[in-house]
Coordinates of N, CA, C and O in Angstrom, one line a residue:
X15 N 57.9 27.4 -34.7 CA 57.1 28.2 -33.9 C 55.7 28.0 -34.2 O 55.3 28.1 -35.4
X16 N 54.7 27.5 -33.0 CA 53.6 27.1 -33.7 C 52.8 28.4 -34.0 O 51.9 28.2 -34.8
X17 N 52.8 30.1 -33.5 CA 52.4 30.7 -33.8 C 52.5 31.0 -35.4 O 51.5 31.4 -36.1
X18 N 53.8 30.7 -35.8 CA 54.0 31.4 -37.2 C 53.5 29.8 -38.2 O 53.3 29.7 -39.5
X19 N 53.6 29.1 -37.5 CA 52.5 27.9 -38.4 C 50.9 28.1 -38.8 O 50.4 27.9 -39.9
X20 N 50.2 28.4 -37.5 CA 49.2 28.9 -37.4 C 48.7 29.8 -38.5 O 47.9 29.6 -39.3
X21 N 49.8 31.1 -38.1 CA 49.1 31.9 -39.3 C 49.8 31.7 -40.6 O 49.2 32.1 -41.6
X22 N 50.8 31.2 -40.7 CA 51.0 30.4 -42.4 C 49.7 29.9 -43.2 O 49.3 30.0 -44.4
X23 N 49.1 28.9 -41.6 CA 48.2 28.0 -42.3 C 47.0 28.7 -42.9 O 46.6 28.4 -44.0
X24 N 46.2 30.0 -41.6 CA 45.2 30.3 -42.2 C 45.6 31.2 -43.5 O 44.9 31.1 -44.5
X25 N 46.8 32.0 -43.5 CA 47.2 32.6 -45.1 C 47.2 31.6 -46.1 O 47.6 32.1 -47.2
X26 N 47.0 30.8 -46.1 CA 47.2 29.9 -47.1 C 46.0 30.0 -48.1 O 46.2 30.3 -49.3
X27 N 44.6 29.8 -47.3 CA 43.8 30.2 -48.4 C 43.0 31.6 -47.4 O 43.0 31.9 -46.2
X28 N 42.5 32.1 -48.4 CA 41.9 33.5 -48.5 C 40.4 33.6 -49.2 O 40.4 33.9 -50.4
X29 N 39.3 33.5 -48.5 CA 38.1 33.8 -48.8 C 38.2 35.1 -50.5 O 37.7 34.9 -51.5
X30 N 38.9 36.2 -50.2 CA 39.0 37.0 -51.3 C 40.0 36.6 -52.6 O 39.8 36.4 -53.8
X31 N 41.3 36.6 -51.6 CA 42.4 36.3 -52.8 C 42.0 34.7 -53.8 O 41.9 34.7 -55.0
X32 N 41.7 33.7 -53.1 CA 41.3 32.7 -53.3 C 40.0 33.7 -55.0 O 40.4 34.0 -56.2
X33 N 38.9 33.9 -54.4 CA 37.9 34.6 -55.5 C 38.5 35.6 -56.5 O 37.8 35.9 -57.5
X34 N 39.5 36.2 -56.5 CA 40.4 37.1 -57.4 C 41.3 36.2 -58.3 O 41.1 36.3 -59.6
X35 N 41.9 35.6 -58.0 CA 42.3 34.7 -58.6 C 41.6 33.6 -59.4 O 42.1 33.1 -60.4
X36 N 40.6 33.1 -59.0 CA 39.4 32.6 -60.4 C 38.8 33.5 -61.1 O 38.7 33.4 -62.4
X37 N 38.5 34.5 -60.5 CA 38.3 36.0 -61.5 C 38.9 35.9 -62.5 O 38.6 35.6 -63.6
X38 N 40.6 36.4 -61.8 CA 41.6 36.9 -62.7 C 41.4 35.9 -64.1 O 41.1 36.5 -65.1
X39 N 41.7 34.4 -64.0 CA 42.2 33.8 -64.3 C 41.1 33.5 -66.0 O 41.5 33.1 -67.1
X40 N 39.6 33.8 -65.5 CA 38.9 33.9 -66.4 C 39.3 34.9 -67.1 O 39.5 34.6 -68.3
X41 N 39.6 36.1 -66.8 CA 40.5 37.4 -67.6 C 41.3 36.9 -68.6 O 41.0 37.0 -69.8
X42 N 42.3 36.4 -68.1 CA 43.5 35.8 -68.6 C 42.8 35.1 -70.1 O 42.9 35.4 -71.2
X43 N 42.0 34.1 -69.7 CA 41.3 32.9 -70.5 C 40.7 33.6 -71.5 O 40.8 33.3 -72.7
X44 N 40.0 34.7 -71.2 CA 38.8 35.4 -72.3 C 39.7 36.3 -73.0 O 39.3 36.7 -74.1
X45 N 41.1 36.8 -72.6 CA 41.9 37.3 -73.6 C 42.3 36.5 -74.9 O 42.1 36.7 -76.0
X46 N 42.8 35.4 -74.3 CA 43.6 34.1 -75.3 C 42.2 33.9 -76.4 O 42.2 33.8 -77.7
X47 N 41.0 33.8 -75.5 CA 40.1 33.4 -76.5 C 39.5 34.6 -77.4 O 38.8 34.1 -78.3
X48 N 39.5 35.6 -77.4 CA 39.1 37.1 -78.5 C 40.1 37.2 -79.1 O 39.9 37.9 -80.1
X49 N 41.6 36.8 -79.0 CA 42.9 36.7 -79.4 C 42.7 35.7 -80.5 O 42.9 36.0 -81.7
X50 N 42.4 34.7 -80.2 CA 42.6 33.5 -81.2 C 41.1 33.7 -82.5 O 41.1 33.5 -83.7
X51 N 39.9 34.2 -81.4 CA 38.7 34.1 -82.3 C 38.8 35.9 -83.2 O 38.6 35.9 -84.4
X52 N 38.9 37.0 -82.5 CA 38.3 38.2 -83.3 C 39.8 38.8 -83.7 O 40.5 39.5 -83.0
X53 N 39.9 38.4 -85.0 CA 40.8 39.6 -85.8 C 40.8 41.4 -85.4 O 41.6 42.2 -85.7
X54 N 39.6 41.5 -84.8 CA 39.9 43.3 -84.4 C 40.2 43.1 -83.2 O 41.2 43.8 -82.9
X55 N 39.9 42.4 -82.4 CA 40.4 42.3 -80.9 C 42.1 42.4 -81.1 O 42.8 43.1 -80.4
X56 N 42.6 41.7 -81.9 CA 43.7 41.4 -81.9 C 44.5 42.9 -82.5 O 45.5 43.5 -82.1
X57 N 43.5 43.0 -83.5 CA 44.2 44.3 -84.0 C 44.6 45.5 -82.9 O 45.7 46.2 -83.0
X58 N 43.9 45.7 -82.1 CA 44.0 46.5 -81.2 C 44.9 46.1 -80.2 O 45.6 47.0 -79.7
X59 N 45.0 44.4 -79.6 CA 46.4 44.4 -78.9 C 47.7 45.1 -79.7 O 48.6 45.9 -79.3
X60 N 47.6 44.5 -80.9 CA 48.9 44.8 -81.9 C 49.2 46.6 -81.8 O 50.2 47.2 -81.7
X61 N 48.1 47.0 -81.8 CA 48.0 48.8 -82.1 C 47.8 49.4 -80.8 O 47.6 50.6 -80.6
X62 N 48.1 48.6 -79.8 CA 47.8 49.4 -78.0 C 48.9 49.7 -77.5 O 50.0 49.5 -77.8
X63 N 48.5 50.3 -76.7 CA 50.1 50.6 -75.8 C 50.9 50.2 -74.7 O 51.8 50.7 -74.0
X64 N 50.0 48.4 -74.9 CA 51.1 47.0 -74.2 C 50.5 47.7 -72.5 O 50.0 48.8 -72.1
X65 N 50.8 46.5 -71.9 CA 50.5 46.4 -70.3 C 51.6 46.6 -69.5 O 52.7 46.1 -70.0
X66 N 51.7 47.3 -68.3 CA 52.4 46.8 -67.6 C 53.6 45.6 -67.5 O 53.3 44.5 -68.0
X67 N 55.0 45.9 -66.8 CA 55.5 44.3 -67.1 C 54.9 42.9 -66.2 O 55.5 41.9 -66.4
X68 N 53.9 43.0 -65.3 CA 53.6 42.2 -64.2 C 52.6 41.6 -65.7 O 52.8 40.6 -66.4
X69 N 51.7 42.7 -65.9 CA 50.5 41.4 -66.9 C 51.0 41.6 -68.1 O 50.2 42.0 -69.0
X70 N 52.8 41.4 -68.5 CA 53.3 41.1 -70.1 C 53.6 39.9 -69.2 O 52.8 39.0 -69.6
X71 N 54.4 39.3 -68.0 CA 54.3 38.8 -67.5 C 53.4 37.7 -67.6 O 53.7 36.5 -67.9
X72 N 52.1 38.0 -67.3 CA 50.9 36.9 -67.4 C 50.5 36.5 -68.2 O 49.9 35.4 -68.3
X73 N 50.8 37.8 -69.4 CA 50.2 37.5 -70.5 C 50.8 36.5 -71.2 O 50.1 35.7 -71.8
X74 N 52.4 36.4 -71.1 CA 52.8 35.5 -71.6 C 53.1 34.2 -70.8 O 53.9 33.5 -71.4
X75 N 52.8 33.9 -69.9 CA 52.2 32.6 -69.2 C 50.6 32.2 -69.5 O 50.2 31.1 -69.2
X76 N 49.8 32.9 -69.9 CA 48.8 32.3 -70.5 C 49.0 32.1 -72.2 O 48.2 31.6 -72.9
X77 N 50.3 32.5 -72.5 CA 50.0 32.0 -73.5 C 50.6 31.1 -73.8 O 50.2 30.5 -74.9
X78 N 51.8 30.3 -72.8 CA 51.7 28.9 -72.5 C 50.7 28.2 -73.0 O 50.8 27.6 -74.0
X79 N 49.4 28.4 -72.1 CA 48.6 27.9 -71.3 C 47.5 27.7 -72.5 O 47.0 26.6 -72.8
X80 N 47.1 28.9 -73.2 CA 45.9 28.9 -73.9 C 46.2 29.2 -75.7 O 45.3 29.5 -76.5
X81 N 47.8 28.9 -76.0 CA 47.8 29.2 -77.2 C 49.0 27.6 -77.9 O 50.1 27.2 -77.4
X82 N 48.5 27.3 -78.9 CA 49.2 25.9 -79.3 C 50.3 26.8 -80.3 O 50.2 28.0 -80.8
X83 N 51.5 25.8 -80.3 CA 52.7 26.3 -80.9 C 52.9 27.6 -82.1 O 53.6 28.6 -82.2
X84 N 52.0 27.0 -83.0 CA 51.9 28.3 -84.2 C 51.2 29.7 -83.5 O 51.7 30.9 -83.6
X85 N 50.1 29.3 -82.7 CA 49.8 30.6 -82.4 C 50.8 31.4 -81.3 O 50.6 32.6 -81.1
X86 N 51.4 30.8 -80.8 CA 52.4 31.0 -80.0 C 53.6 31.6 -80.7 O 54.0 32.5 -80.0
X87 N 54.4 31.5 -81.8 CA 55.0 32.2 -82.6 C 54.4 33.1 -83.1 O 55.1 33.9 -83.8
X88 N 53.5 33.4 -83.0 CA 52.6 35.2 -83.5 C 52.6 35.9 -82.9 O 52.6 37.1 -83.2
X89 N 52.5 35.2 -81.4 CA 52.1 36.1 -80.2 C 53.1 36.9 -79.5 O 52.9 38.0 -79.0
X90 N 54.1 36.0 -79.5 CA 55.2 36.2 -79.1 C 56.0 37.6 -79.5 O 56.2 38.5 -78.8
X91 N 56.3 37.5 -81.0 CA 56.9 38.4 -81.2 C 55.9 40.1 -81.6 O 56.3 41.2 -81.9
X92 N 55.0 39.8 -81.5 CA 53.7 40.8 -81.6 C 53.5 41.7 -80.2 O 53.3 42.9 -80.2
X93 N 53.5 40.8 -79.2 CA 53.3 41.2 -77.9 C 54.9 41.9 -77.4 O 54.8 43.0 -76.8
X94 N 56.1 41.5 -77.7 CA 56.8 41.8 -77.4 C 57.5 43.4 -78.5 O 58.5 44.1 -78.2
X95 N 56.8 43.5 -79.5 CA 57.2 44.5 -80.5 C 56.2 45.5 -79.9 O 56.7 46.7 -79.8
X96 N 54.6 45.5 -79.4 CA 54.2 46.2 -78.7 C 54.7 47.3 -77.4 O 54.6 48.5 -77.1
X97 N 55.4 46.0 -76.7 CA 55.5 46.3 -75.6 C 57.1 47.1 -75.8 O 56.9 48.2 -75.3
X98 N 58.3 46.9 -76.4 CA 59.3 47.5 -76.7 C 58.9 48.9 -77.2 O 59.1 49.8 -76.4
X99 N 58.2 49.0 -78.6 CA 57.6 49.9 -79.6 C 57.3 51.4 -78.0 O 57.8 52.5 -77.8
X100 N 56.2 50.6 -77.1 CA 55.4 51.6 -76.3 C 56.2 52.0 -74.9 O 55.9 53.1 -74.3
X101 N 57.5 50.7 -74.3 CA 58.2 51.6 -73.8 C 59.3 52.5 -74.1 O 59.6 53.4 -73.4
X102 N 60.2 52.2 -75.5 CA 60.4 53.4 -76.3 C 59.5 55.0 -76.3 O 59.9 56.1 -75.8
X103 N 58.7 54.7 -76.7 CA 57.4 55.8 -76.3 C 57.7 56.5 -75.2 O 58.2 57.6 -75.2
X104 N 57.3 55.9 -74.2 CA 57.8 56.4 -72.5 C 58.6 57.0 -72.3 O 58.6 58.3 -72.2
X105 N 59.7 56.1 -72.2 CA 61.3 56.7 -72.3 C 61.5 57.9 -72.9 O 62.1 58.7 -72.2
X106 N 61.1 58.2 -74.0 CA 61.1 59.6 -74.6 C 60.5 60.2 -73.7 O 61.2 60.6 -72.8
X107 N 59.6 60.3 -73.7 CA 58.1 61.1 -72.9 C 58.8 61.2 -71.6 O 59.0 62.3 -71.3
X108 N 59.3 60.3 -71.0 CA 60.4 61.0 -69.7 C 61.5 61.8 -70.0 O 61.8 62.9 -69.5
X109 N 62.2 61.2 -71.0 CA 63.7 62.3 -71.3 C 62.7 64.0 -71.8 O 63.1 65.2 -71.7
X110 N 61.9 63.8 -72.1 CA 61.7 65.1 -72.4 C 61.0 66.2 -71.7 O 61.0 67.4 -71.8
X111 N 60.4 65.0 -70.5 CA 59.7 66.0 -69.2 C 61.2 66.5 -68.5 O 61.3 67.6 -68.0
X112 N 62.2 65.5 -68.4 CA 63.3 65.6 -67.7 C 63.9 66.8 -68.8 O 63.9 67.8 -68.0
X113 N 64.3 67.2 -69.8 CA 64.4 68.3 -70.9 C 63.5 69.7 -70.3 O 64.0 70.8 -70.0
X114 N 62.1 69.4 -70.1 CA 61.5 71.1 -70.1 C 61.6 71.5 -68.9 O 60.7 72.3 -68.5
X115 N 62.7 70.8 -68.2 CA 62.7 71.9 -66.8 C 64.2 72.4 -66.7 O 64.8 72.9 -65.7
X116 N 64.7 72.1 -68.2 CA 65.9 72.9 -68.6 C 65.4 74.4 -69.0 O 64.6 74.5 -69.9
X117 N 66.0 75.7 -68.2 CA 65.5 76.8 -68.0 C 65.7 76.9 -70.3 O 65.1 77.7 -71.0
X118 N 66.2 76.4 -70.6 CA 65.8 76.5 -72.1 C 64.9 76.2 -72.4 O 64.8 76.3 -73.7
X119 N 64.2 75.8 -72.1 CA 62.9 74.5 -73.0 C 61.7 75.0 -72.2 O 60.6 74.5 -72.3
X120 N 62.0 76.4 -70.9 CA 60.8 76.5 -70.5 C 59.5 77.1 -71.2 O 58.5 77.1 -70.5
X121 N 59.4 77.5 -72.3 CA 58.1 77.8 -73.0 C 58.0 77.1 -73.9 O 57.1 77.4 -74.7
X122 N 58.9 75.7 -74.2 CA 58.4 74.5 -75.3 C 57.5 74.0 -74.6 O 57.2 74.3 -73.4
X123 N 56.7 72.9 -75.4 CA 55.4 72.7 -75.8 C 55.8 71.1 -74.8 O 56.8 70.4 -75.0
X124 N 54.8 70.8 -73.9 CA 54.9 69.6 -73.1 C 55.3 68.3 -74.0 O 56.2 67.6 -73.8
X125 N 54.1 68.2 -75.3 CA 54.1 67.4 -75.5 C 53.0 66.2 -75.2 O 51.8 66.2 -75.4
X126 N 53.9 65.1 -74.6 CA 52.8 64.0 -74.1 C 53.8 64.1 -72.7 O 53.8 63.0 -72.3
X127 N 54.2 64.6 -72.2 CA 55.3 64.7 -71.4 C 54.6 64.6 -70.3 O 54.6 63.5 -69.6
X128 N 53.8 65.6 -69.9 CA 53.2 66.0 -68.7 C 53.0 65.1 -67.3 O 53.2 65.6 -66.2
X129 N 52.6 63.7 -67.6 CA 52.0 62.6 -66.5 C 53.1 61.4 -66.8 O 52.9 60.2 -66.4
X130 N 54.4 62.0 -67.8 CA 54.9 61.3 -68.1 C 55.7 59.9 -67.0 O 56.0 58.7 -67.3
X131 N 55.7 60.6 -66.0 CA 56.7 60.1 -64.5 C 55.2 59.0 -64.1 O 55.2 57.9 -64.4
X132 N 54.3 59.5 -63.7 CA 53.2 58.8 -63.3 C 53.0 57.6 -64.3 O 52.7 56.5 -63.9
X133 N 53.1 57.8 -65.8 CA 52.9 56.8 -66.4 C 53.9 55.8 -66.7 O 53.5 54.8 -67.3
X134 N 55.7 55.8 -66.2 CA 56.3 55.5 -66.0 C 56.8 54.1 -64.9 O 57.6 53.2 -64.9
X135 N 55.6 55.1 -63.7 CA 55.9 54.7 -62.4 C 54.7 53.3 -62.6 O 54.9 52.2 -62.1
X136 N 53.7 53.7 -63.3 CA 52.9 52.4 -63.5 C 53.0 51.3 -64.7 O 52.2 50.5 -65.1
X137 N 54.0 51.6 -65.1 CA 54.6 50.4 -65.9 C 55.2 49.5 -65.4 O 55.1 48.3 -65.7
X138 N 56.3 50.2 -64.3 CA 57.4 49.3 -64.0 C 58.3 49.6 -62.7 O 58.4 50.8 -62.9
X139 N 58.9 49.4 -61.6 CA 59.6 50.0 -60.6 C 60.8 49.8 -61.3 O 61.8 50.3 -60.9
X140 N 60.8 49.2 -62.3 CA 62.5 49.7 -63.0 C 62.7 50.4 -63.4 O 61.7 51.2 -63.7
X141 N 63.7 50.7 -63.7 CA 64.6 52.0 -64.7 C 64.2 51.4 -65.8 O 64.7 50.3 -66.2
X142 N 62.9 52.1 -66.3 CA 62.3 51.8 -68.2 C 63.8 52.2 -69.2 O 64.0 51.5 -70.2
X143 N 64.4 53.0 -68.9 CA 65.7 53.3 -69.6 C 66.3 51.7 -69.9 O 66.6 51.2 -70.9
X144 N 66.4 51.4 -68.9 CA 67.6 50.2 -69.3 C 66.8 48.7 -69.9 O 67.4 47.9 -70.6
X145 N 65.6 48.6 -69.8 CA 64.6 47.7 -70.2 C 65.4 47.6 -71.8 O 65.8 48.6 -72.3
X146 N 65.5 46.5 -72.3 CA 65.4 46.3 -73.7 C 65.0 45.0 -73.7 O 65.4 44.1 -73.0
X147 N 63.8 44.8 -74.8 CA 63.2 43.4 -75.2 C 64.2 42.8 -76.7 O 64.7 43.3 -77.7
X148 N 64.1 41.8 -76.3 CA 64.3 40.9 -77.8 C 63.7 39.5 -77.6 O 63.4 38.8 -76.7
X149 N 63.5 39.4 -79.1 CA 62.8 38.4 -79.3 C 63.4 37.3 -79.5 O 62.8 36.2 -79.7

């Protein structure tokens, strides 16, 4: 169909997406590099509460990209003990928002519960329940 060629072709590149994507990609690059150079930068990945799975995702394709084998065995299991460690975290924080609208638990204490669903929904469109990482 030469219509759906047409517009394949002009989708192909993107005045914006095209500029987001060199953006991004410097993102990506300036992590690997405060990663490898600043001991507190890192400390703070190790001590955060992990990304999304789209940029654990990226993150670990730039670390392909921007990290040589040793540093690559650090990263690995660091990034992924984060990201388990913090959706653990979640998961609670949902079982327990899902708990205080048991007419028992209605004058217990929220907790971190409250935005729990919202913070849930921006992690992942999966069931965070069934997620388990291994290294």
């Amino acid at each position: 169909n030469p219509i759906e060629r047409w517009v394949n072709e002009k989708e192909r590149t993107c005045y914006i997406c095209d500029r987001f994507n060199q953006v991004y990609e410097r993102y990506i690059a300036t992590f690997f590099h405060l990663y490898k150079k600043d001991a507190a930068f890192r400390e703070k990945v190790k001590n955060g509460k992990g990304v999304c799975l789209h940029h654990f995702a990226e993150l670990c394709a730039g670390a392909d990209r921007y990290l040589n084998d040793a540093e690559r065995r650090d990263f690995y299991p660091m990034i992924f003990d984060v990201m388990q460690r913090n959706m653990e975290r979640l998961s609670a924080d949902v079982d327990w928002f899902i708990e205080k609208y048991d007419y028992l638990n209605r004058d217990a204490d929220w907790k971190q519960s409250k935005d729990a669903i919202q913070r849930a929904c921006r992690r992942s469109a999966a069931d965070i329940r069934r997620i388990r990482f291994t290294g």
